[in-house]
Amino acid sequence: MEIITQVNWSPYAAGIGIGILTWFTFLISGKPFACSTSFSRSSGMIEKLIRGSKVEKKAYYQKTKPRIDWQWMLVLGIVIGAFISAIISGDLRGQWIPVLWASAFGDNIIVRLVVAFIGGIFIGFGARWAGGCTSGHGISGTLQLAVSSWIAAICFFIGGIITAWFLFNIIA
Amino acid sequence: MTKKTVFAKAGDKAPLAWGLGFGILFGFLLHKGGVTKYDVIVSQLLLTDFTVVKVMLSAVVTGMLGIYLMKSLGWVKLSPKSGSVGINVIGGLIFGVGFALLGYCPGTIAGAIGNGFLDALVGGLAGILAGAGIYAAIYTKVKDRILKKGDFGNITFPELFRVNDWAVVIPAAAVILLLLIWIERAGL
């Protein structure tokens, strides 16, 4: 039981576990892990609540229906799974500002939330443009040796490394 | 919205239950791996802590060996995404900018919310939903002009090189393992 209550495992143990999980998602559900499409579906569902069913007529939502599917439940499951792991290992935070952020940019909550929101826009927009995120391309696509996914995953890190360097060395 | 339109296929709940179950295990492992935390993800982008790369590459090598074995046994079919330079390079770089600003990605932000990080819940989640909505709004404008530039379809490296799957899988696994050993030796 001690393993279950440890906050951190070796990154290799966690990674191998995720790799083994992908065998079963392929076998049982016939698909790999992916997350970002669910945010498009959710965004469409929210827009539908506000503007009505005409939202479904948009070309994008013809292709990606604003409905709950396997992957949407997967993302909900991630929240629950991380919550379970955090609570049994005494790591549930309730924290507004990450330590590394505070060390470079201070402890103003509004500043952090605004930057997180802007970053989120880039992530949501970029993931849909790229056709996937760090799970769909970065893990599931690369392990299938898909050309598109290796290119996308490398670009995620090139963009991320340059931007992080700029933020922490020039702006901070 | 009625229940019928919310669920993709009414009455077809088994796949949804499996999705939830896989998600719970995935989220559990993401937290145990430390990658539900801004500090860990941004330290990777600053190249001071290689936890994210270690989790990802060990998942890729494990997954790849199993999936290609099951493929050769005829148990599973691959589903590689189609892509192009316009899709993957431009989209990837835009995503990367957000990756550094937010410090979470679409999967790990779900884990970060479960872990209790409120900047993920209040700032980041709203941003991702807005960004996805903006993309849906401009999709028809970029679809034909930019997304088709440098199209290469849904090919895999064994198909690209026209070789047996294992002629790529084995060397790829070897390179990833050597890279991980090198990262450990370098103390990263």
Tab-separated table of C-alpha atoms in Angstrom:
chain	number	residue	atom	x	y	z
A	1	MET	CA	0.000	0.000	0.000
A	2	GLU	CA	2.977	2.300	0.491
A	3	ILE	CA	3.361	2.605	-3.278
A	4	ILE	CA	-0.183	3.942	-3.572
A	5	THR	CA	0.376	6.650	-0.951
A	6	GLN	CA	3.710	7.850	-2.365
A	7	VAL	CA	3.388	11.297	-3.967
A	8	ASN	CA	5.812	10.538	-6.789
A	9	TRP	CA	6.852	7.396	-8.561
A	10	SER	CA	9.882	7.063	-10.767
A	11	PRO	CA	8.982	8.833	-14.034
A	12	TYR	CA	9.892	5.573	-15.775
A	13	ALA	CA	7.360	3.586	-13.716
A	14	ALA	CA	4.630	6.113	-14.547
A	15	GLY	CA	5.652	6.181	-18.214
A	16	ILE	CA	5.752	2.391	-18.568
A	17	GLY	CA	2.341	2.224	-16.875
A	18	ILE	CA	0.932	4.732	-19.391
A	19	GLY	CA	2.516	2.738	-22.232
A	20	ILE	CA	0.856	-0.477	-21.006
A	21	LEU	CA	-2.480	1.367	-20.699
A	22	THR	CA	-2.279	2.282	-24.389
A	23	TRP	CA	-2.160	-1.452	-25.247
A	24	PHE	CA	-5.527	-1.867	-23.564
A	25	THR	CA	-7.132	1.268	-25.017
A	26	PHE	CA	-6.224	-0.069	-28.480
A	27	LEU	CA	-7.414	-3.599	-27.684
A	28	ILE	CA	-10.653	-2.710	-25.912
A	29	SER	CA	-11.682	0.635	-27.359
A	30	GLY	CA	-9.739	0.514	-30.637
A	31	LYS	CA	-8.215	3.934	-30.073
A	32	PRO	CA	-5.310	5.648	-28.356
A	33	PHE	CA	-5.170	8.337	-25.693
A	34	ALA	CA	-5.971	11.832	-26.919
A	35	CYS	CA	-7.387	14.819	-25.083
A	36	SER	CA	-7.648	18.070	-26.991
A	37	THR	CA	-10.698	17.269	-29.172
A	38	SER	CA	-12.763	17.077	-25.979
A	39	PHE	CA	-12.091	20.746	-25.344
A	40	SER	CA	-13.464	21.577	-28.804
A	41	ARG	CA	-16.558	19.493	-28.097
A	42	SER	CA	-16.981	21.208	-24.717
A	43	SER	CA	-16.494	24.633	-26.248
A	44	GLY	CA	-19.161	23.755	-28.823
A	45	MET	CA	-21.530	22.477	-26.119
A	46	ILE	CA	-21.119	25.701	-24.147
A	47	GLU	CA	-21.665	27.811	-27.284
A	48	LYS	CA	-24.742	25.708	-28.052
A	49	LEU	CA	-26.186	26.508	-24.616
A	50	ILE	CA	-25.781	30.221	-25.363
A	51	ARG	CA	-26.550	30.448	-29.084
A	52	GLY	CA	-28.684	27.375	-29.706
A	53	SER	CA	-28.408	24.501	-32.152
A	54	LYS	CA	-27.311	26.669	-35.104
A	55	VAL	CA	-23.794	26.265	-33.651
A	56	GLU	CA	-23.807	22.679	-34.960
A	57	LYS	CA	-23.951	24.059	-38.515
A	58	LYS	CA	-20.383	25.373	-38.311
A	59	ALA	CA	-18.101	23.324	-40.568
A	60	TYR	CA	-15.842	22.419	-37.659
A	61	TYR	CA	-18.687	21.097	-35.520
A	62	GLN	CA	-19.994	19.072	-38.467
A	63	LYS	CA	-16.687	17.237	-38.313
A	64	THR	CA	-16.281	17.316	-34.518
A	65	LYS	CA	-19.754	17.070	-33.028
A	66	PRO	CA	-20.261	19.005	-29.766
A	67	ARG	CA	-21.187	15.870	-27.812
A	68	ILE	CA	-19.863	13.650	-25.059
A	69	ASP	CA	-17.855	10.701	-26.392
A	70	TRP	CA	-15.230	8.167	-25.227
A	71	GLN	CA	-12.461	10.740	-25.214
A	72	TRP	CA	-14.530	13.294	-23.296
A	73	MET	CA	-15.072	10.706	-20.574
A	74	LEU	CA	-11.342	9.955	-20.662
A	75	VAL	CA	-10.541	13.592	-19.864
A	76	LEU	CA	-13.110	13.598	-17.047
A	77	GLY	CA	-11.460	10.400	-15.788
A	78	ILE	CA	-8.051	12.114	-15.730
A	79	VAL	CA	-9.413	14.740	-13.319
A	80	ILE	CA	-10.806	11.993	-11.068
A	81	GLY	CA	-7.696	9.779	-11.273
A	82	ALA	CA	-5.309	12.619	-10.455
A	83	PHE	CA	-7.619	13.696	-7.613
A	84	ILE	CA	-7.611	10.160	-6.151
A	85	SER	CA	-3.827	9.890	-6.401
A	86	ALA	CA	-3.355	13.376	-4.901
A	87	ILE	CA	-5.739	12.866	-2.002
A	88	ILE	CA	-4.401	9.455	-0.922
A	89	SER	CA	-0.830	10.717	-1.068
A	90	GLY	CA	-1.611	13.955	0.811
A	91	ASP	CA	-0.768	16.105	-2.233
A	92	LEU	CA	-4.101	17.861	-2.850
A	93	ARG	CA	-3.106	21.521	-3.272
A	94	GLY	CA	-5.713	24.265	-3.564
A	95	GLN	CA	-2.889	26.444	-4.877
A	96	TRP	CA	-3.283	29.532	-7.101
A	97	ILE	CA	0.323	30.173	-8.052
A	98	PRO	CA	2.980	27.580	-8.891
A	99	VAL	CA	6.262	27.967	-6.968
A	100	LEU	CA	8.425	28.327	-10.084
A	101	TRP	CA	6.071	30.995	-11.468
A	102	ALA	CA	6.178	32.946	-8.180
A	103	SER	CA	9.988	32.815	-8.078
A	104	ALA	CA	10.194	34.573	-11.455
A	105	PHE	CA	7.033	36.685	-11.764
A	106	GLY	CA	5.842	37.289	-8.197
A	107	ASP	CA	2.729	36.225	-6.341
A	108	ASN	CA	0.017	38.358	-7.963
A	109	ILE	CA	-2.880	35.967	-8.620
A	110	ILE	CA	-4.471	38.112	-11.341
A	111	VAL	CA	-1.249	38.257	-13.363
A	112	ARG	CA	-0.907	34.472	-13.192
A	113	LEU	CA	-4.549	33.896	-14.166
A	114	VAL	CA	-4.348	36.287	-17.121
A	115	VAL	CA	-1.189	34.614	-18.453
A	116	ALA	CA	-2.675	31.140	-17.844
A	117	PHE	CA	-5.782	32.223	-19.779
A	118	ILE	CA	-3.735	33.582	-22.701
A	119	GLY	CA	-1.575	30.441	-22.662
A	120	GLY	CA	-4.764	28.381	-22.667
A	121	ILE	CA	-5.992	30.169	-25.790
A	122	PHE	CA	-2.741	29.307	-27.589
A	123	ILE	CA	-3.003	25.691	-26.362
A	124	GLY	CA	-6.650	25.221	-27.374
A	125	PHE	CA	-6.160	26.962	-30.713
A	126	GLY	CA	-2.786	25.350	-31.456
A	127	ALA	CA	-3.831	21.823	-30.469
A	128	ARG	CA	-6.789	21.909	-32.850
A	129	TRP	CA	-4.684	23.460	-35.606
A	130	ALA	CA	-1.987	20.808	-35.100
A	131	GLY	CA	-4.605	18.043	-34.991
A	132	GLY	CA	-3.650	16.874	-31.511
A	133	CYS	CA	-1.838	17.614	-28.268
A	134	THR	CA	0.890	16.172	-26.085
A	135	SER	CA	-1.160	12.995	-25.607
A	136	GLY	CA	-2.733	12.504	-29.051
A	137	HIS	CA	0.432	13.377	-30.961
A	138	GLY	CA	3.105	13.344	-28.238
A	139	ILE	CA	2.410	9.876	-26.854
A	140	SER	CA	-0.220	8.049	-28.944
A	141	GLY	CA	0.895	9.252	-32.365
A	142	THR	CA	4.628	8.934	-31.792
A	143	LEU	CA	4.257	5.380	-30.450
A	144	GLN	CA	2.471	4.453	-33.699
A	145	LEU	CA	5.437	6.028	-35.518
A	146	ALA	CA	3.112	8.460	-37.308
A	147	VAL	CA	5.093	11.037	-39.295
A	148	SER	CA	2.592	13.827	-38.501
A	149	SER	CA	2.864	13.180	-34.756
A	150	TRP	CA	6.658	13.199	-34.568
A	151	ILE	CA	6.738	16.528	-36.436
A	152	ALA	CA	4.013	17.993	-34.190
A	153	ALA	CA	5.586	16.725	-30.954
A	154	ILE	CA	8.999	18.150	-31.875
A	155	CYS	CA	7.360	21.502	-32.735
A	156	PHE	CA	5.487	21.536	-29.377
A	157	PHE	CA	8.842	21.375	-27.616
A	158	ILE	CA	10.658	23.793	-29.969
A	159	GLY	CA	7.885	26.387	-29.427
A	160	GLY	CA	7.756	25.642	-25.708
A	161	ILE	CA	11.504	25.778	-25.093
A	162	ILE	CA	11.942	29.073	-26.989
A	163	THR	CA	8.947	30.684	-25.261
A	164	ALA	CA	9.987	29.472	-21.790
A	165	TRP	CA	13.524	30.757	-22.358
A	166	PHE	CA	12.151	34.135	-23.457
A	167	LEU	CA	9.765	34.350	-20.466
A	168	PHE	CA	12.283	33.363	-17.808
A	169	ASN	CA	15.406	35.061	-19.195
A	170	ILE	CA	14.138	38.200	-20.913
A	171	ILE	CA	10.839	39.131	-19.250
A	172	ALA	CA	11.464	37.925	-15.685
B	1	MET	CA	-29.909	19.935	-24.666
B	2	THR	CA	-31.687	16.619	-24.329
B	3	LYS	CA	-29.850	13.530	-23.209
B	4	LYS	CA	-30.107	12.099	-26.697
B	5	THR	CA	-28.106	14.873	-28.308
B	6	VAL	CA	-25.520	15.127	-25.533
B	7	PHE	CA	-24.286	11.555	-25.941
B	8	ALA	CA	-22.673	10.634	-29.249
B	9	LYS	CA	-24.669	7.426	-29.531
B	10	ALA	CA	-27.660	7.099	-27.241
B	11	GLY	CA	-27.755	3.716	-25.519
B	12	ASP	CA	-24.139	3.020	-26.334
B	13	LYS	CA	-22.708	3.604	-22.864
B	14	ALA	CA	-20.082	0.824	-22.682
B	15	PRO	CA	-17.422	2.774	-24.608
B	16	LEU	CA	-18.087	5.784	-22.390
B	17	ALA	CA	-17.544	3.695	-19.249
B	18	TRP	CA	-14.277	2.332	-20.631
B	19	GLY	CA	-13.194	5.871	-21.500
B	20	LEU	CA	-13.853	6.984	-17.937
B	21	GLY	CA	-12.004	3.977	-16.496
B	22	PHE	CA	-8.950	4.460	-18.720
B	23	GLY	CA	-8.987	8.157	-17.859
B	24	ILE	CA	-8.945	7.450	-14.125
B	25	LEU	CA	-5.889	5.196	-14.509
B	26	PHE	CA	-4.218	7.693	-16.867
B	27	GLY	CA	-4.826	10.575	-14.434
B	28	PHE	CA	-3.529	8.496	-11.521
B	29	LEU	CA	-0.300	7.744	-13.431
B	30	LEU	CA	0.100	11.359	-14.619
B	31	HIS	CA	-0.041	12.524	-10.996
B	32	LYS	CA	2.359	9.807	-9.805
B	33	GLY	CA	4.731	10.783	-12.621
B	34	GLY	CA	4.719	14.381	-11.379
B	35	VAL	CA	3.479	15.832	-14.660
B	36	THR	CA	0.287	17.390	-13.291
B	37	LYS	CA	2.478	20.208	-11.964
B	38	TYR	CA	3.414	23.511	-13.654
B	39	ASP	CA	6.833	23.446	-11.970
B	40	VAL	CA	7.715	20.061	-13.493
B	41	ILE	CA	6.440	20.907	-16.989
B	42	VAL	CA	8.041	24.357	-17.200
B	43	SER	CA	11.322	23.017	-15.745
B	44	GLN	CA	11.331	20.597	-18.677
B	45	LEU	CA	10.897	23.485	-21.133
B	46	LEU	CA	13.717	25.332	-19.330
B	47	LEU	CA	15.746	22.102	-19.694
B	48	THR	CA	16.506	21.899	-15.969
B	49	ASP	CA	14.414	18.788	-15.158
B	50	PHE	CA	13.744	15.997	-17.662
B	51	THR	CA	10.797	14.327	-15.900
B	52	VAL	CA	8.332	15.085	-18.730
B	53	VAL	CA	10.642	13.625	-21.382
B	54	LYS	CA	11.306	10.552	-19.196
B	55	VAL	CA	7.573	9.871	-18.707
B	56	MET	CA	6.770	10.465	-22.383
B	57	LEU	CA	9.613	8.455	-23.896
B	58	SER	CA	9.165	5.470	-21.573
B	59	ALA	CA	5.429	5.478	-22.424
B	60	VAL	CA	6.258	5.704	-26.146
B	61	VAL	CA	8.798	2.862	-26.107
B	62	THR	CA	6.522	0.588	-24.041
B	63	GLY	CA	3.441	1.441	-26.052
B	64	MET	CA	5.208	1.122	-29.398
B	65	LEU	CA	6.600	-2.373	-28.726
B	66	GLY	CA	3.214	-3.640	-27.528
B	67	ILE	CA	1.118	-2.000	-30.234
B	68	TYR	CA	3.367	-3.161	-33.061
B	69	LEU	CA	3.444	-6.703	-31.614
B	70	MET	CA	-0.364	-6.724	-31.451
B	71	LYS	CA	-0.510	-5.260	-34.960
B	72	SER	CA	1.667	-8.081	-36.319
B	73	LEU	CA	-0.659	-10.578	-34.582
B	74	GLY	CA	-3.623	-8.908	-36.274
B	75	TRP	CA	-5.200	-7.871	-32.948
B	76	VAL	CA	-5.220	-4.109	-33.470
B	77	LYS	CA	-5.247	-1.584	-36.305
B	78	LEU	CA	-3.187	1.579	-36.152
B	79	SER	CA	-4.874	4.958	-36.408
B	80	PRO	CA	-2.127	7.422	-37.371
B	81	LYS	CA	-3.347	10.995	-37.875
B	82	SER	CA	-2.960	12.577	-41.265
B	83	GLY	CA	-0.857	15.685	-41.347
B	84	SER	CA	0.934	18.336	-43.327
B	85	VAL	CA	3.613	20.948	-42.794
B	86	GLY	CA	0.836	23.564	-42.500
B	87	ILE	CA	-0.960	21.552	-39.831
B	88	ASN	CA	1.816	20.088	-37.723
B	89	VAL	CA	4.576	22.692	-37.884
B	90	ILE	CA	2.452	25.843	-37.587
B	91	GLY	CA	-0.046	24.284	-35.144
B	92	GLY	CA	2.758	22.672	-33.166
B	93	LEU	CA	4.634	25.952	-32.716
B	94	ILE	CA	1.446	27.820	-31.664
B	95	PHE	CA	0.765	25.036	-29.168
B	96	GLY	CA	4.347	25.296	-27.889
B	97	VAL	CA	3.928	29.001	-27.069
B	98	GLY	CA	0.858	28.142	-24.996
B	99	PHE	CA	2.633	25.174	-23.410
B	100	ALA	CA	5.214	27.552	-21.887
B	101	LEU	CA	2.737	30.312	-20.939
B	102	LEU	CA	0.205	27.995	-19.318
B	103	GLY	CA	2.544	25.256	-18.098
B	104	TYR	CA	-0.037	22.535	-18.685
B	105	CYS	CA	-1.319	20.776	-21.809
B	106	PRO	CA	-4.873	19.533	-22.481
B	107	GLY	CA	-4.280	16.192	-20.734
B	108	THR	CA	-2.142	17.390	-17.854
B	109	ILE	CA	-4.436	20.361	-17.158
B	110	ALA	CA	-7.181	17.851	-16.366
B	111	GLY	CA	-4.698	16.174	-13.999
B	112	ALA	CA	-3.652	19.550	-12.554
B	113	ILE	CA	-7.294	20.367	-11.810
B	114	GLY	CA	-7.617	17.038	-9.977
B	115	ASN	CA	-4.379	17.844	-8.165
B	116	GLY	CA	-5.945	21.115	-6.953
B	117	PHE	CA	-4.094	23.721	-9.008
B	118	LEU	CA	-6.520	26.625	-9.259
B	119	ASP	CA	-4.639	28.530	-11.979
B	120	ALA	CA	-5.338	25.485	-14.168
B	121	LEU	CA	-9.041	25.418	-13.301
B	122	VAL	CA	-9.837	29.137	-13.414
B	123	GLY	CA	-7.352	30.573	-15.928
B	124	GLY	CA	-6.108	27.732	-18.093
B	125	LEU	CA	-9.281	25.734	-18.651
B	126	ALA	CA	-11.241	28.828	-19.683
B	127	GLY	CA	-8.424	29.773	-22.059
B	128	ILE	CA	-8.305	26.338	-23.718
B	129	LEU	CA	-12.073	26.340	-24.232
B	130	ALA	CA	-11.863	29.842	-25.722
B	131	GLY	CA	-8.937	28.871	-27.961
B	132	ALA	CA	-10.745	25.760	-29.222
B	133	GLY	CA	-13.819	27.897	-29.924
B	134	ILE	CA	-11.773	30.482	-31.829
B	135	TYR	CA	-10.255	27.700	-33.940
B	136	ALA	CA	-13.716	26.318	-34.759
B	137	ALA	CA	-14.731	29.832	-35.859
B	138	ILE	CA	-11.747	30.358	-38.202
B	139	TYR	CA	-11.446	26.720	-39.361
B	140	THR	CA	-12.993	27.289	-42.797
B	141	LYS	CA	-10.577	30.184	-43.440
B	142	VAL	CA	-7.409	28.129	-42.861
B	143	LYS	CA	-8.699	24.755	-44.081
B	144	ASP	CA	-7.889	25.018	-47.771
B	145	ARG	CA	-5.226	27.673	-47.779
B	146	ILE	CA	-2.853	26.689	-44.963
B	147	LEU	CA	-3.712	23.221	-43.697
B	148	LYS	CA	-3.083	21.531	-47.047
B	149	LYS	CA	0.428	22.981	-47.496
B	150	GLY	CA	2.994	20.165	-47.614
B	151	ASP	CA	0.414	17.414	-47.128
B	152	PHE	CA	1.832	13.935	-46.425
B	153	GLY	CA	-1.277	12.047	-45.337
B	154	ASN	CA	-1.602	9.589	-42.479
B	155	ILE	CA	1.612	7.685	-43.077
B	156	THR	CA	3.915	6.071	-40.536
B	157	PHE	CA	7.714	5.908	-40.774
B	158	PRO	CA	7.749	2.211	-41.839
B	159	GLU	CA	5.350	3.144	-44.680
B	160	LEU	CA	7.418	6.215	-45.596
B	161	PHE	CA	10.639	4.194	-45.802
B	162	ARG	CA	8.782	1.210	-47.373
B	163	VAL	CA	10.329	-1.237	-44.913
B	164	ASN	CA	9.104	-3.884	-42.478
B	165	ASP	CA	7.630	-2.365	-39.296
B	166	TRP	CA	10.319	-3.888	-37.095
B	167	ALA	CA	13.093	-2.311	-39.156
B	168	VAL	CA	11.900	0.994	-37.672
B	169	VAL	CA	10.483	-0.155	-34.316
B	170	ILE	CA	13.691	-1.830	-33.075
B	171	PRO	CA	16.073	1.037	-33.999
B	172	ALA	CA	13.576	3.610	-32.648
B	173	ALA	CA	13.346	1.728	-29.336
B	174	ALA	CA	17.142	1.501	-29.190
B	175	VAL	CA	17.601	5.233	-29.861
B	176	ILE	CA	15.007	6.173	-27.213
B	177	LEU	CA	16.642	3.876	-24.623
B	178	LEU	CA	20.100	5.306	-25.385
B	179	LEU	CA	18.706	8.832	-25.089
B	180	LEU	CA	17.196	8.014	-21.679
B	181	ILE	CA	20.471	6.447	-20.505
B	182	TRP	CA	22.340	9.553	-21.683
B	183	ILE	CA	19.875	11.820	-19.798
B	184	GLU	CA	20.432	9.787	-16.607
B	185	ARG	CA	24.238	9.830	-17.051
B	186	ALA	CA	24.116	13.607	-17.505
B	187	GLY	CA	22.223	13.820	-14.199
B	188	LEU	CA	19.260	15.619	-15.745
